[in-house]
């Protein structure tokens, strides 16, 4: 009678012979709990057991996988399981060097399950610093990325270059989590250096291109290149299906402030209605920007401060405050009708916008005259206000034509 282990090895050998990626994924997966428990009951295979598998590295992989199942389901040792899954992926990387792209799907499944094991490992020991473990994940996935990037298979449909973007996206995600931005940029440079030899993001499955464009867009935004960030995030958004609500929301969280900073475009009421979480995050902020209400702006930012910090969005959203100031100064100009404004008048305007009350006679200003001048000088320098400061007279002289360029705020569709 054939033992369960023997049957498993025979089926695995058949999957290899027919290059059946779906079955190889099934036999190497640890995501299916009953399957993992079932394989954990196998004895560790001997060389005799594995005689039906011709190549030594595949034999090694099967042995590692069964030991991994035992670590998960028998000893429940997440540290050992994580270490073994690293070995599994390293073994698959060695195998992939001599295989064509039929192995890409099993490779991606293994990287996904490795990252899941890392998260379980980190969650089980919250007091420990597990960043070293995540760096091990990054190092191993980087090998997968490089073997795809440097594949020399001349037959395009069999080239592992088709996997470049899916592994680049996974790698960028990990580097961002580790705050290794230089390493993330090195991934981008590697892709750019071979761009003429690689498929485009249009040539690969959208499930590959969307995460890559998303994380690449984040890297561009962190690097201060908001134009590139908008291009990448907009492209990622266009690849999403209408029912990909979670993906759309993740992209829009970053794209909304970036589009405003680039083009002064605000979210539409339709978008707010479709994504209530985004409305809760941004509606109050943009209402304050459109009315020049500093107190409401600060309150709206404070209400979501932790989220903005967690998403590395805080500084970007703080840049919106300058547009709140510009709107406030523009309203002051419209009320007075004068292009020469005393700094003291703007001081009073700022004070009321910040506190929503009239100042007591003997009360000190929140904004000193020097601070008001500094704010104005900064806005003039950045081109958000056209004019010049007369420090001696404590007056700002505004241009009679378009003193506040590019300040049109309009809703996106």
Short mmCIF file of C-alpha atoms in Angstrom, two decimals:
data_model
loop_
_atom_site.label_atom_id
_atom_site.label_comp_id
_atom_site.label_asym_id
_atom_site.label_seq_id
_atom_site.Cartn_x
_atom_site.Cartn_y
_atom_site.Cartn_z
CA UNK A 1 0.00 0.00 0.00
CA UNK A 2 1.35 3.43 -0.99
CA UNK A 3 2.12 5.67 1.97
CA UNK A 4 0.81 9.28 2.05
CA UNK A 5 4.41 10.53 1.71
CA UNK A 6 5.05 8.36 -1.35
CA UNK A 7 1.79 9.51 -2.96
CA UNK A 8 2.74 13.15 -2.28
CA UNK A 9 6.18 12.69 -3.87
CA UNK A 10 4.72 10.91 -6.92
CA UNK A 11 2.20 13.74 -7.44
CA UNK A 12 4.94 16.33 -6.95
CA UNK A 13 7.16 14.58 -9.51
CA UNK A 14 4.29 14.59 -12.02
CA UNK A 15 3.74 18.33 -11.46
CA UNK A 16 7.43 18.95 -12.14
CA UNK A 17 7.43 16.79 -15.25
CA UNK A 18 4.42 18.62 -16.69
CA UNK A 19 5.60 22.03 -15.35
CA UNK A 20 2.23 22.45 -13.67
CA UNK A 21 2.69 25.66 -11.67
CA UNK A 22 -0.74 25.45 -10.02
CA UNK A 23 -0.04 21.99 -8.59
CA UNK A 24 3.47 22.92 -7.46
CA UNK A 25 1.91 25.86 -5.62
CA UNK A 26 -0.63 23.51 -4.04
CA UNK A 27 2.02 21.04 -2.87
CA UNK A 28 4.30 23.80 -1.46
CA UNK A 29 1.65 26.00 0.15
CA UNK A 30 1.42 26.50 3.91
CA UNK A 31 -1.66 28.72 3.70
CA UNK A 32 -4.08 25.78 3.68
CA UNK A 33 -4.22 24.66 7.32
CA UNK A 34 -5.60 21.11 6.74
CA UNK A 35 -3.00 20.52 4.04
CA UNK A 36 -0.18 21.74 6.27
CA UNK A 37 -1.33 19.53 9.15
CA UNK A 38 -1.61 16.56 6.76
CA UNK A 39 1.94 17.04 5.45
CA UNK A 40 3.26 17.59 8.99
CA UNK A 41 2.42 13.95 9.72
CA UNK A 42 4.80 12.72 6.99
CA UNK A 43 8.18 11.41 8.13
CA UNK A 44 11.13 13.49 6.93
CA UNK A 45 11.83 11.85 3.55
CA UNK A 46 14.99 9.85 2.95
CA UNK A 47 16.95 9.86 -0.29
CA UNK A 48 15.25 6.56 -1.10
CA UNK A 49 11.82 8.16 -0.62
CA UNK A 50 12.86 10.95 -2.99
CA UNK A 51 14.28 8.69 -5.70
CA UNK A 52 11.43 9.67 -8.02
CA UNK A 53 12.64 13.29 -7.96
CA UNK A 54 15.63 13.51 -10.28
CA UNK A 55 17.19 16.85 -9.30
CA UNK A 56 18.88 17.27 -5.94
CA UNK A 57 17.64 20.83 -5.33
CA UNK A 58 14.01 19.74 -5.77
CA UNK A 59 14.65 16.93 -3.27
CA UNK A 60 16.10 19.47 -0.87
CA UNK A 61 13.07 21.71 -1.36
CA UNK A 62 10.57 18.94 -0.58
CA UNK A 63 12.50 18.00 2.57
CA UNK A 64 12.61 21.63 3.72
CA UNK A 65 8.89 22.02 3.07
CA UNK A 66 7.93 18.98 5.15
CA UNK A 67 10.16 20.17 7.99
CA UNK A 68 8.46 23.56 7.68
CA UNK A 69 5.00 21.97 7.99
CA UNK A 70 6.16 20.17 11.15
CA UNK A 71 7.46 23.42 12.65
CA UNK A 72 4.08 25.05 12.01
CA UNK A 73 1.68 22.24 12.93
CA UNK A 74 3.60 20.00 15.36
CA UNK A 75 6.13 22.01 17.37
CA UNK A 76 4.35 25.34 16.67
CA UNK A 77 7.74 27.04 16.49
CA UNK A 78 7.35 30.26 14.50
CA UNK A 79 11.03 31.12 14.77
CA UNK A 80 12.04 27.81 13.20
CA UNK A 81 9.21 28.04 10.67
CA UNK A 82 10.37 31.50 9.59
CA UNK A 83 13.98 30.29 9.24
CA UNK A 84 12.88 27.26 7.22
CA UNK A 85 10.72 29.36 4.89
CA UNK A 86 13.77 31.57 4.22
CA UNK A 87 15.63 28.38 3.26
CA UNK A 88 12.70 27.28 1.10
CA UNK A 89 12.76 30.54 -0.87
CA UNK A 90 16.56 30.44 -1.20
CA UNK A 91 16.28 26.90 -2.54
CA UNK A 92 13.58 27.95 -5.01
CA UNK A 93 15.77 30.85 -6.14
CA UNK A 94 18.55 28.40 -6.97
CA UNK A 95 16.11 26.21 -8.88
CA UNK A 96 14.66 29.22 -10.72
CA UNK A 97 18.07 30.13 -12.14
CA UNK A 98 17.84 27.17 -14.53
CA UNK A 99 14.06 27.22 -15.09
CA UNK A 100 12.04 29.60 -17.24
CA UNK A 101 9.08 31.67 -16.08
CA UNK A 102 6.70 28.79 -15.34
CA UNK A 103 8.08 28.95 -11.78
CA UNK A 104 7.17 32.63 -11.21
CA UNK A 105 3.79 31.91 -9.59
CA UNK A 106 5.20 29.39 -7.07
CA UNK A 107 8.00 31.88 -6.31
CA UNK A 108 5.52 34.66 -5.64
CA UNK A 109 3.40 32.41 -3.44
CA UNK A 110 6.49 31.53 -1.41
CA UNK A 111 7.47 35.21 -0.95
CA UNK A 112 3.90 36.01 0.10
CA UNK A 113 3.83 33.20 2.66
CA UNK A 114 7.29 34.18 3.92
CA UNK A 115 6.06 37.72 4.58
CA UNK A 116 2.97 36.31 6.31
CA UNK A 117 5.19 34.16 8.54
CA UNK A 118 7.27 37.22 9.38
CA UNK A 119 4.12 39.10 10.44
CA UNK A 120 2.98 36.17 12.61
CA UNK A 121 6.44 35.97 14.12
CA UNK A 122 6.46 39.71 14.87
CA UNK A 123 2.92 39.64 16.30
CA UNK A 124 3.79 36.74 18.60
CA UNK A 125 6.69 38.69 20.14
CA UNK A 126 5.60 42.35 20.11
CA UNK A 127 8.28 43.28 22.65
CA UNK A 128 11.07 42.08 20.35
CA UNK A 129 12.72 44.09 17.60
CA UNK A 130 12.05 41.93 14.55
CA UNK A 131 13.51 44.35 12.00
CA UNK A 132 16.47 41.99 11.47
CA UNK A 133 14.02 39.28 10.44
CA UNK A 134 12.36 41.64 7.96
CA UNK A 135 15.79 42.49 6.56
CA UNK A 136 16.33 38.75 5.98
CA UNK A 137 13.04 38.67 4.07
CA UNK A 138 14.19 41.65 1.99
CA UNK A 139 17.57 40.07 1.24
CA UNK A 140 15.93 36.84 0.08
CA UNK A 141 13.23 38.52 -2.01
CA UNK A 142 15.93 40.74 -3.52
CA UNK A 143 17.60 37.59 -4.88
CA UNK A 144 14.30 36.62 -6.50
CA UNK A 145 13.96 40.11 -7.98
CA UNK A 146 17.52 40.05 -9.37
CA UNK A 147 17.21 36.62 -10.98
CA UNK A 148 14.15 37.92 -12.83
CA UNK A 149 15.80 41.23 -13.72
CA UNK A 150 18.94 39.56 -15.08
CA UNK A 151 17.29 36.64 -16.88
CA UNK A 152 18.93 36.06 -20.26
CA UNK A 153 16.24 33.87 -21.81
CA UNK A 154 15.82 35.26 -25.32
CA UNK A 155 12.34 33.77 -25.75
CA UNK A 156 10.19 36.63 -24.46
CA UNK A 157 7.16 34.54 -23.47
CA UNK A 158 9.39 32.33 -21.30
CA UNK A 159 11.49 35.10 -19.79
CA UNK A 160 11.48 35.60 -16.03
CA UNK A 161 11.66 39.35 -16.73
CA UNK A 162 7.86 39.15 -16.70
CA UNK A 163 8.17 38.81 -12.91
CA UNK A 164 10.28 41.92 -12.34
CA UNK A 165 7.43 44.22 -11.32
CA UNK A 166 5.69 41.81 -8.96
CA UNK A 167 8.87 41.20 -6.96
CA UNK A 168 9.93 44.85 -7.18
CA UNK A 169 6.58 45.83 -5.65
CA UNK A 170 7.05 43.35 -2.81
CA UNK A 171 10.62 44.57 -2.25
CA UNK A 172 9.65 48.27 -2.23
CA UNK A 173 6.93 47.54 0.32
CA UNK A 174 9.46 45.91 2.67
CA UNK A 175 12.08 48.64 2.20
CA UNK A 176 9.47 51.32 2.98
CA UNK A 177 8.49 49.45 6.13
CA UNK A 178 12.17 49.33 7.13
CA UNK A 179 12.71 53.00 6.18
CA UNK A 180 15.46 51.86 3.80
CA UNK A 181 14.66 54.48 1.17
CA UNK A 182 18.08 54.40 -0.50
CA UNK A 183 17.70 50.66 -1.06
CA UNK A 184 14.21 51.26 -2.44
CA UNK A 185 15.62 53.82 -4.87
CA UNK A 186 18.31 51.33 -5.90
CA UNK A 187 15.53 48.96 -7.01
CA UNK A 188 14.08 51.75 -9.15
CA UNK A 189 17.51 52.53 -10.63
CA UNK A 190 18.06 48.86 -11.48
CA UNK A 191 14.75 48.75 -13.36
CA UNK A 192 15.48 52.04 -15.13
CA UNK A 193 18.91 50.81 -16.25
CA UNK A 194 17.31 47.90 -18.12
CA UNK A 195 14.05 49.59 -19.10
CA UNK A 196 14.47 48.86 -22.82
CA UNK A 197 14.88 45.13 -22.09
CA UNK A 198 11.94 44.83 -19.71
CA UNK A 199 8.20 44.52 -20.31
CA UNK A 200 6.18 47.63 -19.47
CA UNK A 201 3.62 47.85 -16.68
CA UNK A 202 1.00 47.44 -19.43
CA UNK A 203 2.48 44.08 -20.46
CA UNK A 204 2.19 42.34 -17.10
CA UNK A 205 -0.90 41.40 -15.05
CA UNK A 206 -2.51 44.36 -13.29
CA UNK A 207 -2.01 42.50 -10.01
CA UNK A 208 1.74 42.97 -10.64
CA UNK A 209 1.73 46.55 -11.91
CA UNK A 210 -0.64 48.14 -9.36
CA UNK A 211 1.43 47.38 -6.22
CA UNK A 212 4.65 48.32 -8.02
CA UNK A 213 3.28 51.68 -9.23
CA UNK A 214 1.77 52.35 -5.80
CA UNK A 215 4.99 51.81 -3.84
CA UNK A 216 7.09 53.45 -6.54
CA UNK A 217 4.77 56.46 -6.29
CA UNK A 218 5.27 56.59 -2.53
CA UNK A 219 9.05 56.53 -2.98
CA UNK A 220 8.80 59.45 -5.43
CA UNK A 221 6.65 61.42 -2.98
CA UNK A 222 9.08 60.80 -0.12
CA UNK A 223 11.87 62.00 -2.43
CA UNK A 224 9.96 65.22 -3.11
CA UNK A 225 9.16 64.44 -6.76
CA UNK A 226 5.41 64.98 -6.58
CA UNK A 227 5.02 65.11 -10.36
CA UNK A 228 6.41 61.59 -10.76
CA UNK A 229 4.41 60.46 -7.72
CA UNK A 230 1.16 61.75 -9.25
CA UNK A 231 1.92 60.07 -12.58
CA UNK A 232 2.59 56.69 -10.99
CA UNK A 233 -0.33 56.78 -8.55
CA UNK A 234 -2.73 57.95 -11.26
CA UNK A 235 -1.55 55.07 -13.46
CA UNK A 236 -2.05 52.62 -10.61
CA UNK A 237 -5.54 54.03 -10.06
CA UNK A 238 -6.42 53.59 -13.73
CA UNK A 239 -5.47 49.89 -13.56
CA UNK A 240 -7.83 49.20 -10.64
CA UNK A 241 -11.27 47.79 -11.31
CA UNK A 242 -14.27 49.72 -10.00
CA UNK A 243 -14.90 47.13 -7.28
CA UNK A 244 -11.29 47.22 -5.99
CA UNK A 245 -12.39 49.50 -3.17
CA UNK A 246 -9.50 48.73 -0.84
CA UNK A 247 -6.84 49.33 -3.50
CA UNK A 248 -8.53 52.51 -4.69
CA UNK A 249 -8.70 53.87 -1.15
CA UNK A 250 -5.01 53.11 -0.45
CA UNK A 251 -3.97 54.95 -3.61
CA UNK A 252 -6.30 57.93 -3.10
CA UNK A 253 -5.07 58.52 0.45
CA UNK A 254 -1.80 59.70 -1.11
CA UNK A 255 -3.03 60.92 -4.48
CA UNK A 256 -5.52 63.45 -3.03
CA UNK A 257 -2.97 65.74 -1.30
CA UNK A 258 -0.44 65.23 -4.11
CA UNK A 259 -2.95 66.33 -6.79
CA UNK A 260 -3.80 69.40 -4.76
CA UNK A 261 -0.16 70.38 -4.28
CA UNK A 262 0.53 69.85 -7.99
CA UNK A 263 -2.67 71.22 -9.55
CA UNK A 264 -4.86 72.67 -6.76
CA UNK A 265 -7.46 69.96 -7.40
CA UNK A 266 -9.71 68.96 -4.49
CA UNK A 267 -11.82 65.80 -4.11
CA UNK A 268 -15.35 65.86 -5.48
CA UNK A 269 -18.52 65.27 -3.47
CA UNK A 270 -19.00 62.06 -5.48
CA UNK A 271 -15.61 60.76 -4.32
CA UNK A 272 -16.40 61.64 -0.69
CA UNK A 273 -19.74 59.83 -0.96
CA UNK A 274 -18.06 56.71 -2.35
CA UNK A 275 -15.23 56.69 0.20
CA UNK A 276 -16.54 57.89 3.59
CA UNK A 277 -13.14 57.21 5.23
CA UNK A 278 -11.49 59.66 2.83
CA UNK A 279 -14.23 62.20 3.52
CA UNK A 280 -13.57 61.87 7.26
CA UNK A 281 -9.86 62.37 6.62
CA UNK A 282 -9.79 65.18 4.08
CA UNK A 283 -13.11 67.04 3.89
CA UNK A 284 -12.44 69.24 6.93
CA UNK A 285 -8.87 69.96 5.82
CA UNK A 286 -9.88 71.12 2.33
CA UNK A 287 -12.88 73.09 3.56
CA UNK A 288 -10.47 75.01 5.80
CA UNK A 289 -8.06 75.55 2.90
CA UNK A 290 -10.86 76.87 0.68
CA UNK A 291 -12.04 79.34 3.31
CA UNK A 292 -8.66 80.30 4.82
CA UNK A 293 -9.71 79.06 8.26
CA UNK A 294 -6.51 78.30 10.19
CA UNK A 295 -8.18 77.11 13.37
CA UNK A 296 -10.39 74.63 11.51
CA UNK A 297 -7.39 73.46 9.48
CA UNK A 298 -5.30 72.78 12.58
CA UNK A 299 -8.23 71.02 14.28
CA UNK A 300 -8.85 68.81 11.24
CA UNK A 301 -5.16 67.85 11.01
CA UNK A 302 -4.94 67.21 14.74
CA UNK A 303 -7.95 64.90 14.55
CA UNK A 304 -6.15 62.55 12.16
CA UNK A 305 -2.58 63.28 13.23
CA UNK A 306 -1.65 59.72 14.19
CA UNK A 307 -2.95 58.32 10.91
CA UNK A 308 -1.03 60.93 8.93
CA UNK A 309 2.15 60.14 10.86
CA UNK A 310 1.70 56.38 10.38
CA UNK A 311 1.29 56.91 6.63
CA UNK A 312 4.18 59.42 6.37
CA UNK A 313 1.64 62.00 5.17
CA UNK A 314 1.89 64.53 7.97
CA UNK A 315 4.45 66.86 6.37
CA UNK A 316 2.69 66.73 3.00
CA UNK A 317 -0.63 67.70 4.57
CA UNK A 318 1.11 70.44 6.57
CA UNK A 319 2.20 71.97 3.24
CA UNK A 320 -1.50 72.56 2.56
CA UNK A 321 -1.48 75.09 5.40
CA UNK A 322 0.34 77.53 3.12
CA UNK A 323 -2.65 77.50 0.78
CA UNK A 324 -4.88 78.17 3.76
CA UNK A 325 -2.75 81.27 4.47
CA UNK A 326 -2.88 82.35 0.82
CA UNK A 327 -6.68 82.08 0.78
CA UNK A 328 -6.86 84.11 3.98
CA UNK A 329 -4.62 86.87 2.58
CA UNK A 330 -6.57 86.89 -0.68
CA UNK A 331 -9.84 87.37 1.20
CA UNK A 332 -8.24 90.24 3.12
CA UNK A 333 -7.23 91.87 -0.18
CA UNK A 334 -10.76 91.48 -1.55
CA UNK A 335 -12.29 93.04 1.58
CA UNK A 336 -9.91 96.02 1.72
CA UNK A 337 -9.61 96.53 -2.03
CA UNK A 338 -6.05 97.78 -1.49
CA UNK A 339 -2.86 96.34 -2.92
CA UNK A 340 -0.71 97.87 -0.20
CA UNK A 341 -1.61 96.08 3.01
CA UNK A 342 -0.19 96.95 6.41
CA UNK A 343 1.38 93.93 8.04
CA UNK A 344 -0.61 94.84 11.15
CA UNK A 345 -3.87 94.35 9.21
CA UNK A 346 -2.78 90.87 8.17
CA UNK A 347 -1.74 90.24 11.76
CA UNK A 348 -5.31 90.89 12.92
CA UNK A 349 -6.68 88.69 10.13
CA UNK A 350 -4.35 85.84 11.10
CA UNK A 351 -5.24 86.25 14.74
CA UNK A 352 -8.96 85.94 14.16
CA UNK A 353 -8.58 83.00 11.76
CA UNK A 354 -6.43 81.19 14.32
CA UNK A 355 -8.60 81.84 17.39
CA UNK A 356 -12.13 82.53 16.06
CA UNK A 357 -12.54 85.39 18.52
CA UNK A 358 -11.70 89.05 18.91
CA UNK A 359 -8.50 89.80 20.79
CA UNK A 360 -8.72 91.54 24.17
CA UNK A 361 -7.14 94.99 24.20
CA UNK A 362 -4.16 94.04 26.37
CA UNK A 363 -3.77 90.50 25.03
CA UNK A 364 -0.61 89.62 23.13
CA UNK A 365 -0.89 88.51 19.51
CA UNK A 366 -0.34 84.86 18.69
CA UNK A 367 1.37 86.06 15.50
CA UNK A 368 4.02 88.74 16.03
CA UNK A 369 4.63 91.25 13.23
CA UNK A 370 7.99 89.61 12.51
CA UNK A 371 6.31 86.22 12.20
CA UNK A 372 3.68 87.64 9.83
CA UNK A 373 6.43 89.17 7.69
CA UNK A 374 8.27 85.86 7.67
CA UNK A 375 5.14 84.02 6.50
CA UNK A 376 4.57 86.57 3.73
CA UNK A 377 8.20 86.54 2.60
CA UNK A 378 8.11 82.74 2.38
CA UNK A 379 4.93 82.77 0.27
CA UNK A 380 6.39 85.43 -2.03
CA UNK A 381 9.62 83.44 -2.40
CA UNK A 382 7.67 80.30 -3.35
CA UNK A 383 5.62 82.18 -5.94
CA UNK A 384 2.33 81.70 -4.11
CA UNK A 385 1.99 85.47 -3.66
CA UNK A 386 3.18 88.11 -6.18
CA UNK A 387 4.54 91.24 -4.53
CA UNK A 388 7.27 92.46 -2.23
CA UNK A 389 7.80 93.36 1.40
CA UNK A 390 8.61 96.85 2.66
CA UNK A 391 10.10 95.94 6.00
CA UNK A 392 10.79 99.55 6.97
CA UNK A 393 7.16 100.55 6.46
CA UNK A 394 5.74 97.20 7.63
CA UNK A 395 3.74 96.96 4.41
CA UNK A 396 3.32 94.25 1.79
CA UNK A 397 2.87 95.61 -1.73
CA UNK A 398 0.88 93.14 -3.83
CA UNK A 399 0.83 92.90 -7.61
CA UNK A 400 -2.18 94.60 -9.17
CA UNK A 401 -2.46 91.75 -11.66
CA UNK A 402 -2.93 88.26 -10.33
CA UNK A 403 -1.43 88.73 -6.88
CA UNK A 404 -2.32 85.13 -6.01
CA UNK A 405 -1.40 82.97 -9.03
CA UNK A 406 -2.47 79.36 -9.43
CA UNK A 407 -4.79 79.45 -6.46
CA UNK A 408 -7.92 78.21 -8.24
CA UNK A 409 -9.36 75.36 -6.18
CA UNK A 410 -11.60 73.02 -8.16
CA UNK A 411 -13.11 69.63 -7.49
CA UNK A 412 -11.91 66.59 -9.36
CA UNK A 413 -14.44 64.31 -10.99
#
